[in-house]
CSV table of C-alpha atoms in Angstrom, one decimal:
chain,number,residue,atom,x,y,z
A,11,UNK,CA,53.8,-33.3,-86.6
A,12,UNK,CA,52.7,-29.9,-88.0
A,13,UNK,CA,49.0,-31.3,-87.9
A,14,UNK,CA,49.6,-31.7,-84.3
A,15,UNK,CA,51.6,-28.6,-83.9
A,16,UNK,CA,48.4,-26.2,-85.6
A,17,UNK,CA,45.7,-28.5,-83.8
A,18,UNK,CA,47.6,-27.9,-80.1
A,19,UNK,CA,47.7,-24.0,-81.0
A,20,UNK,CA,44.5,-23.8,-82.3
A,21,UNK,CA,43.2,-25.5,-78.6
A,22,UNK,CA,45.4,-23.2,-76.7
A,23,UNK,CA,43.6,-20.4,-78.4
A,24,UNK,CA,40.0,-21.5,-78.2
A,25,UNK,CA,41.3,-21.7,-74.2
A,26,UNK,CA,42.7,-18.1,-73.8
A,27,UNK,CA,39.4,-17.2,-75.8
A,28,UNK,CA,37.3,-18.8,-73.3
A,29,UNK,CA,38.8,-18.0,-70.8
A,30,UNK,CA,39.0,-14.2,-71.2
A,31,UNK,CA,34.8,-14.8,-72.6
A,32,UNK,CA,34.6,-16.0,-69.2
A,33,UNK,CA,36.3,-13.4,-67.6
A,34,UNK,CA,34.6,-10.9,-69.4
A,35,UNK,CA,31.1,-12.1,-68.9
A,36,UNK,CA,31.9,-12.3,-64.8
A,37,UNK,CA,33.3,-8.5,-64.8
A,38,UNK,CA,29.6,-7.8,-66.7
A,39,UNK,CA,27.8,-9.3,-64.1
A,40,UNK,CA,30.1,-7.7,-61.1
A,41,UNK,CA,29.3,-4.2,-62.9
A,42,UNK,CA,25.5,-5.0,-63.2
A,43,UNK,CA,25.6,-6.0,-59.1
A,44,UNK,CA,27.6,-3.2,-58.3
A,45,UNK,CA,24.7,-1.0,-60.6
A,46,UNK,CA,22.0,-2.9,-59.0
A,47,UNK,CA,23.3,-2.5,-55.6
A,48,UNK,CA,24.3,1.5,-55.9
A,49,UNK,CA,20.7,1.8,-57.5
A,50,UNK,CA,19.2,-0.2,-54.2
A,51,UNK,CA,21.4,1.9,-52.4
A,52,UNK,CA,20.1,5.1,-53.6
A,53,UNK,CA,16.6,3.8,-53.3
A,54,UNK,CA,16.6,3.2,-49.6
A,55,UNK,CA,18.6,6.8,-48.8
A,56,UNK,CA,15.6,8.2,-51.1
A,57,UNK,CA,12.9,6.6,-49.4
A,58,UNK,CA,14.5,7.3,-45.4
A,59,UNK,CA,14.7,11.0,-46.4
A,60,UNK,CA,10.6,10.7,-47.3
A,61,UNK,CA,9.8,8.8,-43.9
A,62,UNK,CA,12.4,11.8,-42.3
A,63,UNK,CA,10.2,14.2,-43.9
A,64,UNK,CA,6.7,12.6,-43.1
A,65,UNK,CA,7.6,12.3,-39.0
A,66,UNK,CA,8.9,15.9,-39.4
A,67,UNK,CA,5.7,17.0,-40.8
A,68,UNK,CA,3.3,15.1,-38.4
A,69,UNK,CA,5.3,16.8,-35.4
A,70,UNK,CA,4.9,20.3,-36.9
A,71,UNK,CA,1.1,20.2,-37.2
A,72,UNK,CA,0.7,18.4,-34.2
A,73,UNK,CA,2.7,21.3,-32.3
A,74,UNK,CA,0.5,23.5,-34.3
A,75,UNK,CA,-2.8,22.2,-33.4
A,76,UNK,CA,-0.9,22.1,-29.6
A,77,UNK,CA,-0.1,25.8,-29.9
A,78,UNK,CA,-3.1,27.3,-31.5
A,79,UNK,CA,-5.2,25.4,-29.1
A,80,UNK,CA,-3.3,27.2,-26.3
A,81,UNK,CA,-3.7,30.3,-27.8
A,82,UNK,CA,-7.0,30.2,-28.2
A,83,UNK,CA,-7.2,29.6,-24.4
A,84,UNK,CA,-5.5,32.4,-23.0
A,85,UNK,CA,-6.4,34.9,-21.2
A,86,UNK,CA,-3.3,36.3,-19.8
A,87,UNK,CA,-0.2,37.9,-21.8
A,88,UNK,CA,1.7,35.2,-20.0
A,89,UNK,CA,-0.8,32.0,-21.2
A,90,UNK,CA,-1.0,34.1,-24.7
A,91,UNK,CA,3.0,34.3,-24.9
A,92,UNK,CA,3.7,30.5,-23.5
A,93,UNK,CA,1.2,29.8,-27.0
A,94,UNK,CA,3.5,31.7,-28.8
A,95,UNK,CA,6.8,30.4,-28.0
A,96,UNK,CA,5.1,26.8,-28.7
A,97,UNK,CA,4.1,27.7,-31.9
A,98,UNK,CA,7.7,29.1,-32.7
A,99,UNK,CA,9.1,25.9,-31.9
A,100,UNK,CA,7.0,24.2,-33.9
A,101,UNK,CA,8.1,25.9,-37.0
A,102,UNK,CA,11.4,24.3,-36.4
A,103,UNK,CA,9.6,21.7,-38.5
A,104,UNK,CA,7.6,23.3,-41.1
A,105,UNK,CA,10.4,23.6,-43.9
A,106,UNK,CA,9.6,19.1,-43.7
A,107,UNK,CA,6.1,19.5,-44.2
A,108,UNK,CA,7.0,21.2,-47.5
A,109,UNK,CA,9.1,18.7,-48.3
A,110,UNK,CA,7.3,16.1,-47.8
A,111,UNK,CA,4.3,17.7,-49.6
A,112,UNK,CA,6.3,18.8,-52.8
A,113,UNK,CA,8.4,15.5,-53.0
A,114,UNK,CA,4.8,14.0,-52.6
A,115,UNK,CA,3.3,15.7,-55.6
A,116,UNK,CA,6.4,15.1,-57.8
A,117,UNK,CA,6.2,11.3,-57.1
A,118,UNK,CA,2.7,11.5,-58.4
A,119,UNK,CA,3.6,13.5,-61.4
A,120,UNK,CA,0.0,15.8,-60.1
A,121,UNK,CA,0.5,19.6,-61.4
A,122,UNK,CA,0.8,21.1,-58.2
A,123,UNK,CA,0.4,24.5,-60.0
A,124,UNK,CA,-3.1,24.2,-60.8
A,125,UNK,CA,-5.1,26.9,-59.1
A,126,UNK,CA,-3.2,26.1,-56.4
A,127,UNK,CA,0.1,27.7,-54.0
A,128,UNK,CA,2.4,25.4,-53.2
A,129,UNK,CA,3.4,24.4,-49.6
A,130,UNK,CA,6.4,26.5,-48.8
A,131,UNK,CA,4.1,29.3,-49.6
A,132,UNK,CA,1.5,28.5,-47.0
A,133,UNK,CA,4.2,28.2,-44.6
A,134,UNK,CA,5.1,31.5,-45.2
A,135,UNK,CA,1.7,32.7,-44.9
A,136,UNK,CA,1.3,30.9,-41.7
A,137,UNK,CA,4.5,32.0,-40.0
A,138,UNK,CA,3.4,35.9,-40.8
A,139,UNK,CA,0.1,35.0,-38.8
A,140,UNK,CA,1.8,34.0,-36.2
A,141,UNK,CA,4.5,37.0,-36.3
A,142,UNK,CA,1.3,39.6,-36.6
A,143,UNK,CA,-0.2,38.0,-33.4
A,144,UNK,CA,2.7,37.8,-31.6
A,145,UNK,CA,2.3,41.6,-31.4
A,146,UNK,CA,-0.7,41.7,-29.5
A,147,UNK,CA,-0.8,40.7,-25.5
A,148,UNK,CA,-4.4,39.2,-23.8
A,149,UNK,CA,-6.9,37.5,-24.9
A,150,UNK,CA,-7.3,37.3,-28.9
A,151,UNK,CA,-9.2,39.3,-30.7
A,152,UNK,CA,-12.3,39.3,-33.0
A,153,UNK,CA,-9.9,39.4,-36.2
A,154,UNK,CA,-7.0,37.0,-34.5
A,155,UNK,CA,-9.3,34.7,-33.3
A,156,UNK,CA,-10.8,34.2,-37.0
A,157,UNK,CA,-7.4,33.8,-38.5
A,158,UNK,CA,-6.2,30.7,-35.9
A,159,UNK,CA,-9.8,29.1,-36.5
A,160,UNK,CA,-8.5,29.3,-40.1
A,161,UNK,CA,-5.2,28.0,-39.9
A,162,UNK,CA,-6.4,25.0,-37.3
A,163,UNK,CA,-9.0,24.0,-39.8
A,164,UNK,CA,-6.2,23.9,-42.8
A,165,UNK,CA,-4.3,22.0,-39.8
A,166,UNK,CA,-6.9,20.0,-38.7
A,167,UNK,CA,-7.3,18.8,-42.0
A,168,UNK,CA,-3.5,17.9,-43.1
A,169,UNK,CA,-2.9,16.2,-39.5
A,170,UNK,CA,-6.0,13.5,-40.6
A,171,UNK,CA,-4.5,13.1,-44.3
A,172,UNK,CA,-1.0,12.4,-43.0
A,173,UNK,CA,-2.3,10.0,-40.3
A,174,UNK,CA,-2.9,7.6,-43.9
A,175,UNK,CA,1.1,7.4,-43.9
A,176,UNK,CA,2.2,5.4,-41.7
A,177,UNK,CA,6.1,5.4,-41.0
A,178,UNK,CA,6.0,2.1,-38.5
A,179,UNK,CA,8.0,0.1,-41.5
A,180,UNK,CA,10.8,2.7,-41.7
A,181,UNK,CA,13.8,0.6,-41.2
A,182,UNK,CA,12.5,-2.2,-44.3
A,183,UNK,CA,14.3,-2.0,-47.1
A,184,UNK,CA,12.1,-3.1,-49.7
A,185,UNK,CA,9.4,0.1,-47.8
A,186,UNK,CA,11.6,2.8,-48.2
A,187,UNK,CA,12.8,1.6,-52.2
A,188,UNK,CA,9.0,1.6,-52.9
A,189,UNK,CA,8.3,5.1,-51.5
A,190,UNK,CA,10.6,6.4,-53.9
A,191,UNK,CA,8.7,4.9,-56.8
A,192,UNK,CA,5.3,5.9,-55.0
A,193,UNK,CA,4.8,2.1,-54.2
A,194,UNK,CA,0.9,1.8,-52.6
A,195,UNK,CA,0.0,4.8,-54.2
A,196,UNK,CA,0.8,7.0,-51.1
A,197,UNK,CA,2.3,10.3,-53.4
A,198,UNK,CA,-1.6,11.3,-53.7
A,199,UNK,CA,-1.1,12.7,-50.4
A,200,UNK,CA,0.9,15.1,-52.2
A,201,UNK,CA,-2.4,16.9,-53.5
A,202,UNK,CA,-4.6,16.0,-50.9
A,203,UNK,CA,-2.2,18.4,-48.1
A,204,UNK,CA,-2.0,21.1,-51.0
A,205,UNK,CA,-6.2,21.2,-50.9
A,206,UNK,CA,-6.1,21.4,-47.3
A,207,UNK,CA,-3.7,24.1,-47.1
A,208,UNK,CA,-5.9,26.0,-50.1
A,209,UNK,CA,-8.1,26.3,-46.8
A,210,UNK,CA,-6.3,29.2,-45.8
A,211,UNK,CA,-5.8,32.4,-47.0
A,212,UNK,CA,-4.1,32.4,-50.5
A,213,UNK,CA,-2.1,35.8,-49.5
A,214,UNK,CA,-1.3,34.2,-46.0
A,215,UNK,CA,-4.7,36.3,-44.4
A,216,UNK,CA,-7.2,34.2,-43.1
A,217,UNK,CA,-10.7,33.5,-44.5
């Protein structure tokens, strides 16, 4: 009877133990799901904010290119100061074109500080050229004329390179998580828009 007695509580126990094993083991895997998923999670949130950045960035230049091309053009203070106001809208943009340059170049793990300014810089350079400009009236002159050839070249330039990135697959999960890890090797844009923007001016004057 004792025999029996240890042998039934000895079952019991091996049953709580595999039980609570059991339990155990399933709250480990709902922890690693929940990890996985807040991790996926974070992923696709990292990856929309890129394609955000890339669409903001392809509107600013090609407002830019729209806008310098305008003001290249005119020949009245009215035509010269319709340019103008274009190019100030477009500037509503440029902080993205940073972004998406900087966040670029950190993806790659390139030193953007070699011999070269980094993009919020040449925004600032840029917007100065347009704020001196704005100051004259007519038809361009000799020096202002130089300094927009400069600028649309640097544009011209960082409007082919981010043509490469194509946005199109912006609402796939498995796109946006591969961004963030710089999946297809697209962070070299990164460097390739800091070259093009070496194109003008490093003090913000044009060449």
């Amino acid at each position: 009877m004792k025999l029996e007695s240890k042998s039934t509580k000895r079952s019991y126990a091996l049953a709580v133990t595999l039980v609570l094993l059991v339990f155990s083991l399933m709250g480990n895997v709902l922890l690693y799901t929940l990890y996985l998923k807040n991790g996926m999670d974070r992923g696709v949130e990292n990856g929309k904010q890129i394609v955000r950045a890339a669409e903001g960035a392809k509107r600013h230049v090609a407002s830019v290119m729209d806008g310098t091309a305008g003001l290249l053009e005119a020949v009245s203070p009215e035509e010269r100061a319709s340019a103008l106001y274009r190019l100030g809208l477009s500037l509503r943009d440029a902080d993205l074109l940073a972004e998406f340059t900087e966040t670029a170049v950190k993806i790659s793990g390139e030193d953007a500080a070699a011999e070269r300014r980094s993009a919020s810089d040449f925004i600032l350079s840029v917007e100065r050229s347009f704020g001196d400009i704005a100051n004259g009236a007519g038809v361009l002159t000799a020096a202002e004329r130089e300094e927009i050839l400069a600028i649309r070249a640097a544009y011209e330039q960082m409007q082919g390179i981010l043509d490469k990135f194509d946005t199109s697959a912006g609402d796939n999960k498995s796109f946006l998580i591969r961004l963030q890890n710089g999946g297809g090797g697209w962070a070299v844009i990164g460097g390739q828009l800091l070259d093009a923007m070496s194109g003008f001016g490093a003090a913000g004057e044009g060449q």
